[in-house]
């Protein structure tokens, strides 16, 4: 059975520390949607009661989905991060050839391909005010993973004919091409948000990122900035269930998956960009993580 | 007339960006007051409605005063930052001799004394997670002021027999001794919070910091972490009105003063530790500022 009641496993309910962060992200998204003087204030007037109700939400992406809905209603803007995503995709595309050459020099090792895919995770304008990926590339590449379940991944990979990657930020999707190429000839399905969610990649963003040339793109059906299985389409759930291997990218997907009592192996590839996630993995803030998760439901 | 209605001048009402920051500070203070699992959550249950009502408060310190009241009611802890303040005072006392020697080497110049007093402003545990003052001292000392009204201060100082300094953080009070010594033989009055407010210095903290040996210490009567004149005692207001020169230290005092339609010259000495303050002074984040403010009421 794939879904069970929340009996065991590690859950990522909304922590108190998430509230100031969600409020900050709400304000940033509100201003991107409509910077007119009174609009962000009117949006916060409706967001603050949502925050006060935080216990009603399953995980941070679930609450942020409700915040996005308020922004959409009050501004008519369905995709506040559209321009930011375009910039992030372009920035990632500029450094892609450099990273492909770098990987070739490293003998196309799987370890380095995973590292490059993880580095894409810093293209997160919702967390960082501004990221100049080019300038911090060397530092990020030299940072070892705090948790790196490479051996078990390689052993699972031997028998795997197909993989599912659950995508995260739009810019990150560009760099995921390096990992997907490295996983060939296995068939890779890449899942996207069903509608704009923070700066995460939608189907359209993934095409702009050039991902349709190397993976089968599908919409998960989930509109939150983090995959919540109970909100997903049957087609996605079927792929999720049957995939030989699943890689979940980023904090939002980890938060969503860990809140919904699933029982299957998922490799989580992310950078711990906030203290809540760092605590959950017992790593230092800003650590890179590649960890096999199995949420047992007891 | 000292007080007028809010007609002119620059006001520091609560900005939207203040709300996530106040929520984060409320959570930190709540945990310091009582870390028991459910207490910080119960505190936030009462703080979130206060934030939603932010327009009712005159300035950020005014809202934080209300937050402190909730924390005090739910935990019985009147001074969540007591231990933090002790540590900050000790840290500042350790580096004080070094700074005194440094100033002597600089010929006891007023400019460097002001710089040292400004550097104390980074001893702000409410803003920074942790500050190792010793290690960042050299970098901070080498940073030029973005705004430095030294000439006008020196000219005003020629005719000044007495000064009022409105104090800020507890650790900072230690380093203010360097400035006070430099202002001798003028008489210096140093105003403190009337009760614990964030990590700001109270009368007791100022005595621990050793300030009673070089200044006349008084309580302002204001319990907020930033001076709000309409909440102050008559004795303080009299000194504020008659002082030949007033120096206001830190962001909170600036926010409080600029919200209450005063009309007198005040030299504001602070580090712009947040984007809202940096924007108000049109400086880069983390800039040092020493600026003569005159809030005219039109």
Coordinates of C-alpha atoms in Angstrom, one line a residue:
Chain A
X1 CA 0.0 0.0 0.0
X2 CA 1.4 3.3 -1.0
X3 CA -0.5 5.7 1.3
X4 CA -1.1 5.1 4.9
X5 CA -2.2 7.1 7.8
X6 CA 0.4 9.2 9.4
X7 CA 1.7 6.7 11.9
X8 CA 5.4 6.6 11.5
X9 CA 8.3 8.2 9.7
X10 CA 9.7 11.8 9.9
X11 CA 7.0 14.4 9.4
X12 CA 7.7 18.0 8.3
X13 CA 4.7 19.8 9.8
X14 CA 5.0 23.6 9.8
X15 CA 7.5 24.6 12.5
X16 CA 7.3 28.0 14.3
X17 CA 10.4 29.1 12.5
X18 CA 8.6 28.6 9.2
X19 CA 6.2 31.4 10.0
X20 CA 8.5 34.4 9.7
X21 CA 10.0 32.9 6.6
X22 CA 6.6 32.3 5.0
X23 CA 5.6 35.8 5.8
X24 CA 8.8 37.2 4.2
X25 CA 8.2 35.1 1.1
X26 CA 4.6 36.2 0.9
X27 CA 5.6 39.8 1.0
X28 CA 8.3 39.3 -1.7
X29 CA 5.8 37.4 -3.9
X30 CA 3.1 40.1 -3.3
X31 CA 5.5 42.8 -4.4
X32 CA 6.5 40.9 -7.5
X33 CA 2.8 40.4 -8.4
X34 CA 1.8 44.1 -7.9
X35 CA 4.1 46.7 -6.4
X36 CA 1.4 49.4 -6.2
X37 CA 1.6 51.0 -2.8
X38 CA -1.4 49.5 -1.1
X39 CA -1.5 46.0 -2.7
X40 CA 1.2 44.2 -0.7
X41 CA -0.4 45.6 2.5
X42 CA -3.8 44.3 1.5
X43 CA -2.3 41.0 0.7
X44 CA -0.6 40.8 4.1
X45 CA -3.9 41.6 5.7
X46 CA -5.2 38.3 4.4
X47 CA -2.0 36.4 4.8
X48 CA -1.5 37.1 8.5
X49 CA -4.8 35.3 9.4
X50 CA -3.6 32.3 7.3
X51 CA -0.4 32.2 9.3
X52 CA -2.3 32.3 12.5
X53 CA -4.2 29.2 11.2
X54 CA -0.9 27.4 10.4
X55 CA -1.9 24.2 12.2
X56 CA -4.6 23.6 9.6
X57 CA -1.9 23.1 6.9
X58 CA -0.1 19.9 6.3
X59 CA 3.3 21.3 5.5
X60 CA 4.9 24.7 4.5
X61 CA 4.2 24.2 0.8
X62 CA 0.5 23.7 1.6
X63 CA 0.3 27.0 3.5
X64 CA 2.3 28.8 0.7
X65 CA -0.2 27.4 -1.8
X66 CA -3.0 29.2 0.1
X67 CA -0.8 32.4 0.2
X68 CA -0.4 32.2 -3.6
X69 CA -4.2 31.9 -3.9
X70 CA -4.6 35.2 -2.0
X71 CA -2.0 36.9 -4.2
X72 CA -3.7 35.6 -7.3
X73 CA -7.1 36.8 -6.2
X74 CA -6.0 40.3 -5.2
X75 CA -3.7 41.0 -8.1
X76 CA -4.9 38.8 -10.9
X77 CA -1.3 37.8 -11.4
X78 CA -1.0 34.0 -11.7
X79 CA 2.8 33.9 -11.9
X80 CA 4.6 36.6 -9.8
X81 CA 7.9 34.9 -10.4
X82 CA 7.7 34.7 -14.2
X83 CA 10.4 37.2 -14.8
X84 CA 12.6 35.9 -12.0
X85 CA 12.3 32.3 -13.4
X86 CA 13.3 33.5 -16.9
X87 CA 16.4 35.2 -15.4
X88 CA 17.3 32.1 -13.4
X89 CA 16.9 29.8 -16.4
X90 CA 19.1 32.1 -18.5
X91 CA 21.7 32.3 -15.7
X92 CA 21.8 28.6 -15.5
X93 CA 22.0 28.2 -19.3
X94 CA 25.0 30.5 -19.3
X95 CA 27.0 28.2 -17.0
X96 CA 25.7 24.9 -18.3
X97 CA 28.5 24.4 -20.9
X98 CA 31.1 25.2 -18.3
X99 CA 29.6 22.5 -16.0
X100 CA 29.3 20.0 -18.8
X101 CA 33.1 20.5 -19.6
X102 CA 33.8 20.2 -15.9
X103 CA 32.0 16.9 -15.6
X104 CA 33.7 15.5 -18.7
X105 CA 37.1 16.4 -17.0
X106 CA 35.9 14.5 -14.0
X107 CA 35.3 11.4 -16.2
X108 CA 31.5 11.9 -16.2
X109 CA 31.3 10.5 -12.7
X110 CA 27.9 10.0 -11.2
X111 CA 29.0 11.6 -8.0
X112 CA 29.9 14.9 -9.8
X113 CA 26.7 14.8 -11.9
X114 CA 24.7 14.6 -8.6
X115 CA 26.7 17.4 -7.2
X116 CA 26.0 19.6 -10.2
X117 CA 22.3 18.8 -9.9
X118 CA 22.4 19.7 -6.2
X119 CA 24.1 23.0 -6.9
X120 CA 21.2 24.0 -9.1
X121 CA 19.2 24.0 -5.9
X122 CA 20.8 27.3 -4.9
X123 CA 19.0 29.0 -7.8
X124 CA 16.3 29.8 -5.4
X125 CA 15.3 33.4 -5.5
X126 CA 12.6 32.8 -3.0
X127 CA 15.2 32.0 -0.3
X128 CA 18.2 34.1 -1.4
X129 CA 17.9 37.7 -2.3
X130 CA 20.2 37.3 -5.2
X131 CA 22.4 34.6 -6.3
X132 CA 25.3 35.1 -8.7
X133 CA 25.7 31.4 -9.6
X134 CA 28.8 32.0 -11.7
X135 CA 30.8 33.6 -8.9
X136 CA 29.9 31.1 -6.2
X137 CA 30.2 28.0 -8.5
X138 CA 33.7 27.0 -7.5
X139 CA 33.0 27.4 -3.7
X140 CA 29.8 25.4 -4.0
X141 CA 31.4 22.6 -6.2
X142 CA 34.2 22.2 -3.6
X143 CA 31.7 21.7 -0.8
X144 CA 31.4 18.0 0.1
X145 CA 27.9 16.5 0.8
X146 CA 27.1 16.2 4.5
X147 CA 25.0 13.1 3.7
X148 CA 25.8 11.3 0.5
X149 CA 24.1 8.0 -0.1
X150 CA 26.0 7.4 -3.3
X151 CA 26.7 3.7 -2.8
X152 CA 23.1 2.6 -2.2
X153 CA 22.0 4.8 -5.1
X154 CA 24.6 3.2 -7.4
X155 CA 23.5 -0.3 -6.3
X156 CA 19.8 0.5 -6.9
X157 CA 20.7 2.1 -10.2
X158 CA 22.1 -1.2 -11.6
X159 CA 18.6 -2.7 -11.8
X160 CA 16.8 0.5 -12.7
X161 CA 15.3 1.0 -16.2
X162 CA 13.5 4.2 -15.4
X163 CA 13.6 7.0 -13.0
X164 CA 11.3 9.8 -11.8
X165 CA 12.8 13.1 -10.8
X166 CA 10.5 15.5 -9.0
X167 CA 11.7 19.0 -10.1
X168 CA 12.1 22.1 -8.0
X169 CA 13.2 25.6 -9.0
X170 CA 13.1 26.7 -12.6
X171 CA 16.8 27.5 -13.0
X172 CA 17.7 24.3 -11.3
X173 CA 15.9 22.4 -14.1
X174 CA 18.5 23.5 -16.5
X175 CA 21.3 21.9 -14.5
X176 CA 19.3 18.8 -14.0
X177 CA 20.1 18.0 -17.7
X178 CA 23.6 17.2 -16.7
X179 CA 22.3 14.5 -14.3
X180 CA 19.8 13.2 -16.7
X181 CA 22.4 12.8 -19.5
X182 CA 24.5 10.9 -17.0
X183 CA 21.7 8.5 -16.2
X184 CA 21.3 7.5 -19.9
X185 CA 20.2 5.2 -21.4
X186 CA 17.6 4.9 -18.6
X187 CA 14.3 6.6 -19.2
X188 CA 13.8 9.7 -17.1
X189 CA 10.4 11.2 -16.3
X190 CA 10.6 14.8 -14.8
X191 CA 7.6 16.0 -12.8
X192 CA 6.6 19.7 -12.7
X193 CA 4.2 21.8 -10.8
X194 CA 0.7 21.9 -12.3
X195 CA 0.6 25.7 -12.0
X196 CA 3.0 28.5 -11.1
X197 CA 4.2 28.0 -7.5
X198 CA 6.8 30.4 -6.1
X199 CA 9.8 30.2 -8.4
X200 CA 9.4 26.4 -9.1
X201 CA 9.4 25.0 -12.6
X202 CA 6.1 24.4 -14.4
X203 CA 5.8 22.4 -17.6
X204 CA 6.3 25.6 -19.7
X205 CA 9.4 26.6 -17.6
X206 CA 10.9 23.1 -18.1
X207 CA 10.5 23.5 -21.9
X208 CA 12.2 26.9 -21.7
X209 CA 14.9 25.3 -19.7
X210 CA 15.4 22.7 -22.6
X211 CA 14.5 19.7 -20.5
X212 CA 12.1 18.3 -23.1
X213 CA 15.0 17.2 -25.2
X214 CA 16.2 14.7 -22.6
X215 CA 13.3 13.7 -20.3
X216 CA 9.6 13.0 -20.5
X217 CA 7.9 16.0 -18.8
X218 CA 4.7 15.6 -16.8
X219 CA 2.7 17.7 -14.5
X220 CA 2.3 16.3 -11.1
X221 CA -1.1 17.9 -10.6
X222 CA 0.1 19.5 -7.4
X223 CA -0.1 23.4 -7.4
X224 CA 2.0 23.8 -4.2
X225 CA 5.7 24.7 -4.2
X226 CA 6.4 21.2 -2.9
X227 CA 4.9 17.9 -3.9
X228 CA 1.9 16.8 -1.7
X229 CA 0.9 13.4 -2.9
X230 CA -2.7 13.5 -1.9
X231 CA -3.1 16.5 -4.3
X232 CA -1.4 14.8 -7.2
X233 CA -3.0 13.5 -10.4
X234 CA -3.5 9.7 -10.8
X235 CA -1.1 9.6 -13.8
X236 CA 1.7 11.1 -11.7
X237 CA 0.9 8.8 -8.7
X238 CA 1.1 5.8 -11.0
X239 CA 4.5 6.8 -12.2
X240 CA 5.6 7.6 -8.7
X241 CA 4.5 4.2 -7.6
X242 CA 6.1 2.2 -10.4
X243 CA 9.3 4.1 -10.9
X244 CA 12.4 2.0 -10.3
X245 CA 14.0 5.0 -8.6
X246 CA 12.7 8.4 -7.4
X247 CA 14.8 11.5 -6.9
X248 CA 13.1 14.4 -5.0
X249 CA 14.8 17.7 -5.4
X250 CA 14.8 20.6 -3.0
X251 CA 13.3 21.5 0.4
X252 CA 9.7 21.9 -0.7
X253 CA 9.3 18.4 -2.2
X254 CA 11.0 16.9 0.9
X255 CA 8.5 18.8 3.2
X256 CA 5.6 17.7 1.1
X257 CA 6.6 14.1 0.8
X258 CA 7.4 13.7 4.5
X259 CA 4.0 15.1 5.5
X260 CA 1.9 12.5 3.6
X261 CA 2.7 9.1 5.1
X262 CA 4.1 7.4 2.0
X263 CA 5.9 4.2 1.9
X264 CA 8.5 4.0 -0.8
X265 CA 12.1 4.7 -1.3
X266 CA 12.9 8.3 -2.4
X267 CA 16.4 9.8 -2.8
X268 CA 16.3 13.4 -1.6
X269 CA 18.8 15.7 -3.2
X270 CA 18.8 19.2 -1.7
X271 CA 20.7 21.9 0.0
X272 CA 19.6 22.6 3.6
X273 CA 18.9 26.3 3.1
X274 CA 17.0 26.9 6.4
X275 CA 17.6 25.9 10.0
X276 CA 14.4 23.8 10.1
X277 CA 15.6 21.5 7.3
X278 CA 19.1 21.5 8.7
X279 CA 17.8 20.3 12.0
X280 CA 15.6 17.6 10.3
X281 CA 18.7 16.1 8.7
X282 CA 20.9 16.9 11.7
X283 CA 23.4 18.8 9.4
X284 CA 24.8 22.3 9.4
X285 CA 22.9 25.0 7.7
X286 CA 23.8 25.2 3.9
X287 CA 24.9 21.6 3.8
X288 CA 24.3 19.5 0.7
X289 CA 22.3 16.3 1.2
X290 CA 21.7 13.2 -0.9
X291 CA 19.8 10.8 1.3
X292 CA 17.7 7.7 0.8
X293 CA 14.4 8.3 2.7
X294 CA 11.9 5.5 3.4
X295 CA 8.9 6.8 5.3
X296 CA 7.5 3.7 6.9
X297 CA 4.0 3.9 8.2
X298 CA 4.5 1.3 10.9
Chain B
X1 CA 7.2 73.7 21.5
X2 CA 8.7 70.3 21.8
X3 CA 5.9 68.0 20.7
X4 CA 3.6 68.7 17.8
X5 CA 1.2 66.7 15.8
X6 CA 2.7 64.5 13.1
X7 CA 2.7 67.0 10.4
X8 CA 6.2 66.9 8.9
X9 CA 9.5 65.2 9.1
X10 CA 10.5 61.6 8.4
X11 CA 8.3 59.1 10.1
X12 CA 9.2 55.5 10.9
X13 CA 5.8 53.8 11.0
X14 CA 5.8 50.1 10.9
X15 CA 6.8 49.0 7.4
X16 CA 5.6 45.7 5.9
X17 CA 9.2 44.4 6.0
X18 CA 9.2 44.9 9.8
X19 CA 6.5 42.2 10.3
X20 CA 8.5 39.1 9.4
X21 CA 11.4 40.5 11.4
X22 CA 9.2 41.3 14.5
X23 CA 7.7 37.8 14.2
X24 CA 11.2 36.2 14.2
X25 CA 12.3 38.3 17.2
X26 CA 9.1 37.4 19.0
X27 CA 9.9 33.7 18.5
X28 CA 13.5 34.1 19.7
X29 CA 12.4 36.1 22.8
X30 CA 9.6 33.5 23.5
X31 CA 12.1 30.7 23.4
X32 CA 14.5 32.5 25.7
X33 CA 11.7 33.2 28.1
X34 CA 10.4 29.6 28.2
X35 CA 11.6 26.9 25.9
X36 CA 9.0 24.3 27.0
X37 CA 7.5 22.7 23.9
X38 CA 4.1 24.4 23.8
X39 CA 4.9 27.8 25.3
X40 CA 6.5 29.6 22.2
X41 CA 3.6 28.2 20.1
X42 CA 1.1 29.7 22.6
X43 CA 2.9 33.0 22.5
X44 CA 2.8 33.1 18.7
X45 CA -0.9 32.4 18.9
X46 CA -1.2 35.8 20.6
X47 CA 1.5 37.6 18.7
X48 CA 0.1 36.9 15.2
X49 CA -3.1 38.9 15.9
X50 CA -0.9 41.8 17.2
X51 CA 1.0 41.7 13.9
X52 CA -2.2 41.7 12.0
X53 CA -3.1 44.9 13.9
X54 CA 0.3 46.6 13.1
X55 CA -1.3 49.8 12.0
X56 CA -2.4 50.5 15.6
X57 CA 1.2 50.8 16.7
X58 CA 3.2 54.0 16.3
X59 CA 6.6 52.4 15.4
X60 CA 8.3 49.0 15.6
X61 CA 9.4 49.4 19.2
X62 CA 5.8 50.1 20.2
X63 CA 4.6 46.8 18.7
X64 CA 7.5 44.9 20.2
X65 CA 6.6 46.4 23.6
X66 CA 3.2 44.7 23.2
X67 CA 4.9 41.4 22.2
X68 CA 7.0 41.6 25.3
X69 CA 3.9 42.0 27.4
X70 CA 2.4 38.8 25.9
X71 CA 5.6 36.9 26.7
X72 CA 5.7 38.3 30.2
X73 CA 2.1 37.3 30.8
X74 CA 2.4 33.8 29.4
X75 CA 5.8 32.9 30.9
X76 CA 6.2 35.1 34.0
X77 CA 9.6 35.9 32.7
X78 CA 10.2 39.7 32.8
X79 CA 13.7 39.6 31.2
X80 CA 14.1 36.9 28.6
X81 CA 17.4 38.4 27.4
X82 CA 19.0 38.6 30.9
X83 CA 21.6 35.9 30.2
X84 CA 22.3 37.2 26.7
X85 CA 22.8 40.7 28.0
X86 CA 25.3 39.5 30.7
X87 CA 27.2 37.7 27.9
X88 CA 27.2 40.7 25.7
X89 CA 28.4 43.0 28.5
X90 CA 31.2 40.5 29.4
X91 CA 32.2 40.3 25.7
X92 CA 32.3 44.0 25.4
X93 CA 34.3 44.4 28.6
X94 CA 36.9 41.9 27.3
X95 CA 37.6 44.1 24.3
X96 CA 37.3 47.5 26.0
X97 CA 41.0 47.8 27.0
X98 CA 42.0 47.0 23.5
X99 CA 39.7 49.7 22.1
X100 CA 40.9 52.2 24.7
X101 CA 44.6 51.6 23.6
X102 CA 43.5 51.8 20.0
X103 CA 41.9 55.2 20.6
X104 CA 45.0 56.5 22.5
X105 CA 47.1 55.5 19.5
X106 CA 44.7 57.5 17.3
X107 CA 45.4 60.5 19.5
X108 CA 42.0 60.2 21.3
X109 CA 40.3 61.7 18.3
X110 CA 36.6 62.3 18.6
X111 CA 36.0 60.7 15.2
X112 CA 37.5 57.4 16.4
X113 CA 35.6 57.6 19.7
X114 CA 32.3 57.9 17.8
X115 CA 33.3 55.0 15.6
X116 CA 34.0 52.8 18.6
X117 CA 30.6 53.8 20.1
X118 CA 29.0 52.9 16.8
X119 CA 30.6 49.6 16.7
X120 CA 29.0 48.7 20.0
X121 CA 25.7 48.8 18.1
X122 CA 26.6 45.4 16.5
X123 CA 26.3 43.8 19.9
X124 CA 22.7 43.2 19.0
X125 CA 21.7 39.6 19.7
X126 CA 18.1 40.4 18.7
X127 CA 19.3 41.0 15.1
X128 CA 22.3 38.8 14.7
X129 CA 22.3 35.2 15.6
X130 CA 25.7 35.4 17.1
X131 CA 28.3 38.1 17.0
X132 CA 31.9 37.4 17.8
X133 CA 32.9 41.0 18.4
X134 CA 36.6 40.3 18.8
X135 CA 37.0 38.6 15.4
X136 CA 35.1 41.2 13.4
X137 CA 36.5 44.2 15.2
X138 CA 39.2 45.1 12.7
X139 CA 36.8 44.8 9.8
X140 CA 34.2 47.0 11.5
X141 CA 36.7 49.6 12.6
X142 CA 38.0 49.9 9.1
X143 CA 34.5 50.6 7.7
X144 CA 34.0 54.3 7.0
X145 CA 30.7 56.0 8.0
X146 CA 28.3 56.3 5.1
X147 CA 27.0 59.5 6.8
X148 CA 29.3 61.2 9.2
X149 CA 28.1 64.7 10.5
X150 CA 31.3 65.1 12.4
X151 CA 31.9 68.8 11.6
X152 CA 28.5 70.0 12.7
X153 CA 28.8 67.9 15.9
X154 CA 32.2 69.4 16.7
X155 CA 30.9 72.9 16.2
X156 CA 27.8 72.2 18.4
X157 CA 30.1 70.6 21.0
X158 CA 32.2 73.8 21.4
X159 CA 29.3 75.4 23.3
X160 CA 28.0 72.3 25.0
X161 CA 28.3 71.9 28.7
X162 CA 26.1 68.8 28.9
X163 CA 25.0 65.9 26.7
X164 CA 22.3 63.3 26.8
X165 CA 23.0 59.9 25.3
X166 CA 19.9 57.7 24.8
X167 CA 21.3 54.2 25.2
X168 CA 20.6 51.1 23.2
X169 CA 21.8 47.5 23.7
X170 CA 23.4 46.3 26.9
X171 CA 26.8 45.3 25.5
X172 CA 27.0 48.6 23.6
X173 CA 26.7 50.5 26.8
X174 CA 30.2 49.2 27.8
X175 CA 31.8 50.7 24.7
X176 CA 30.0 54.0 25.1
X177 CA 32.3 54.6 28.0
X178 CA 35.0 55.3 25.4
X179 CA 32.9 58.1 23.9
X180 CA 31.9 59.5 27.2
X181 CA 35.5 59.7 28.4
X182 CA 36.3 61.5 25.2
X183 CA 33.5 64.1 25.8
X184 CA 34.9 65.0 29.3
X185 CA 34.8 67.4 31.1
X186 CA 31.2 67.8 29.8
X187 CA 28.5 66.3 31.9
X188 CA 26.9 63.3 30.3
X189 CA 23.5 61.9 31.2
X190 CA 22.8 58.3 29.9
X191 CA 19.2 57.3 29.5
X192 CA 18.1 53.6 29.9
X193 CA 14.9 51.6 29.4
X194 CA 12.5 51.7 32.3
X195 CA 12.2 47.9 32.2
X196 CA 13.7 45.0 30.3
X197 CA 13.1 45.5 26.6
X198 CA 14.7 43.0 24.2
X199 CA 18.4 43.1 24.8
X200 CA 18.5 46.8 25.6
X201 CA 20.2 48.2 28.6
X202 CA 18.2 48.9 31.7
X203 CA 19.5 50.9 34.7
X204 CA 20.8 47.7 36.3
X205 CA 22.5 46.5 33.1
X206 CA 24.2 49.9 32.7
X207 CA 25.6 49.6 36.3
X208 CA 26.8 46.1 35.4
X209 CA 28.4 47.6 32.3
X210 CA 30.3 50.1 34.6
X211 CA 28.7 53.1 33.1
X212 CA 27.8 54.7 36.5
X213 CA 31.4 55.6 37.0
X214 CA 31.4 58.1 34.1
X215 CA 27.8 59.2 33.5
X216 CA 24.6 60.1 35.3
X217 CA 22.3 57.2 34.7
X218 CA 18.5 57.8 34.4
X219 CA 15.5 55.8 33.4
X220 CA 13.6 57.2 30.4
X221 CA 10.4 55.8 31.7
X222 CA 9.8 54.2 28.3
X223 CA 9.5 50.3 28.4
X224 CA 9.8 49.8 24.6
X225 CA 13.0 48.8 22.9
X226 CA 13.3 52.3 21.4
X227 CA 12.5 55.6 22.9
X228 CA 8.9 56.8 22.4
X229 CA 8.8 60.3 23.9
X230 CA 5.1 60.3 24.7
X231 CA 5.7 57.4 27.0
X232 CA 8.6 58.9 28.8
X233 CA 8.8 60.3 32.3
X234 CA 8.7 64.1 32.9
X235 CA 12.2 64.1 34.4
X236 CA 13.6 62.5 31.2
X237 CA 11.7 64.8 29.0
X238 CA 13.0 67.8 30.9
X239 CA 16.6 66.6 30.4
X240 CA 15.9 65.8 26.7
X241 CA 14.5 69.3 26.2
X242 CA 17.3 71.1 28.0
X243 CA 20.4 69.1 26.9
X244 CA 22.9 71.0 24.9
X245 CA 23.3 68.0 22.7
X246 CA 21.4 64.7 22.3
X247 CA 22.9 61.5 20.9
X248 CA 20.4 58.7 20.1
X249 CA 22.0 55.3 19.7
X250 CA 20.6 52.5 17.5
X251 CA 17.7 51.7 15.3
X252 CA 15.0 51.4 17.9
X253 CA 15.6 54.9 19.3
X254 CA 15.7 56.3 15.8
X255 CA 12.4 54.6 15.0
X256 CA 10.8 55.8 18.2
X257 CA 12.0 59.4 17.9
X258 CA 11.0 59.8 14.3
X259 CA 7.5 58.6 15.0
X260 CA 6.6 61.2 17.6
X261 CA 6.8 64.6 15.9
X262 CA 9.5 66.2 18.0
X263 CA 11.3 69.4 17.2
X264 CA 14.8 69.4 18.4
X265 CA 18.3 68.4 17.1
X266 CA 19.3 64.9 17.7
X267 CA 22.5 63.2 16.5
X268 CA 21.6 59.6 15.5
X269 CA 24.5 57.1 15.8
X270 CA 23.7 53.7 14.5
X271 CA 24.5 50.9 12.1
X272 CA 21.8 50.3 9.5
X273 CA 21.1 46.6 10.3
X274 CA 18.0 46.2 8.3
X275 CA 16.8 47.2 4.8
X276 CA 14.0 49.4 6.2
X277 CA 16.5 51.6 8.1
X278 CA 19.0 51.5 5.2
X279 CA 16.3 52.8 2.9
X280 CA 15.3 55.6 5.4
X281 CA 18.9 56.9 5.3
X282 CA 19.4 56.0 1.7
X283 CA 22.5 54.0 2.5
X284 CA 23.7 50.4 1.9
X285 CA 22.7 47.8 4.4
X286 CA 25.2 47.5 7.3
X287 CA 26.4 51.1 6.8
X288 CA 27.4 53.2 9.8
X289 CA 25.6 56.4 10.3
X290 CA 26.1 59.5 12.4
X291 CA 23.6 62.0 11.3
X292 CA 22.1 65.2 12.7
X293 CA 18.3 64.8 12.6
X294 CA 15.9 67.7 13.0
X295 CA 12.3 66.6 12.8
X296 CA 10.4 69.8 11.9
X297 CA 6.7 69.7 12.4
X298 CA 5.9 72.2 9.7

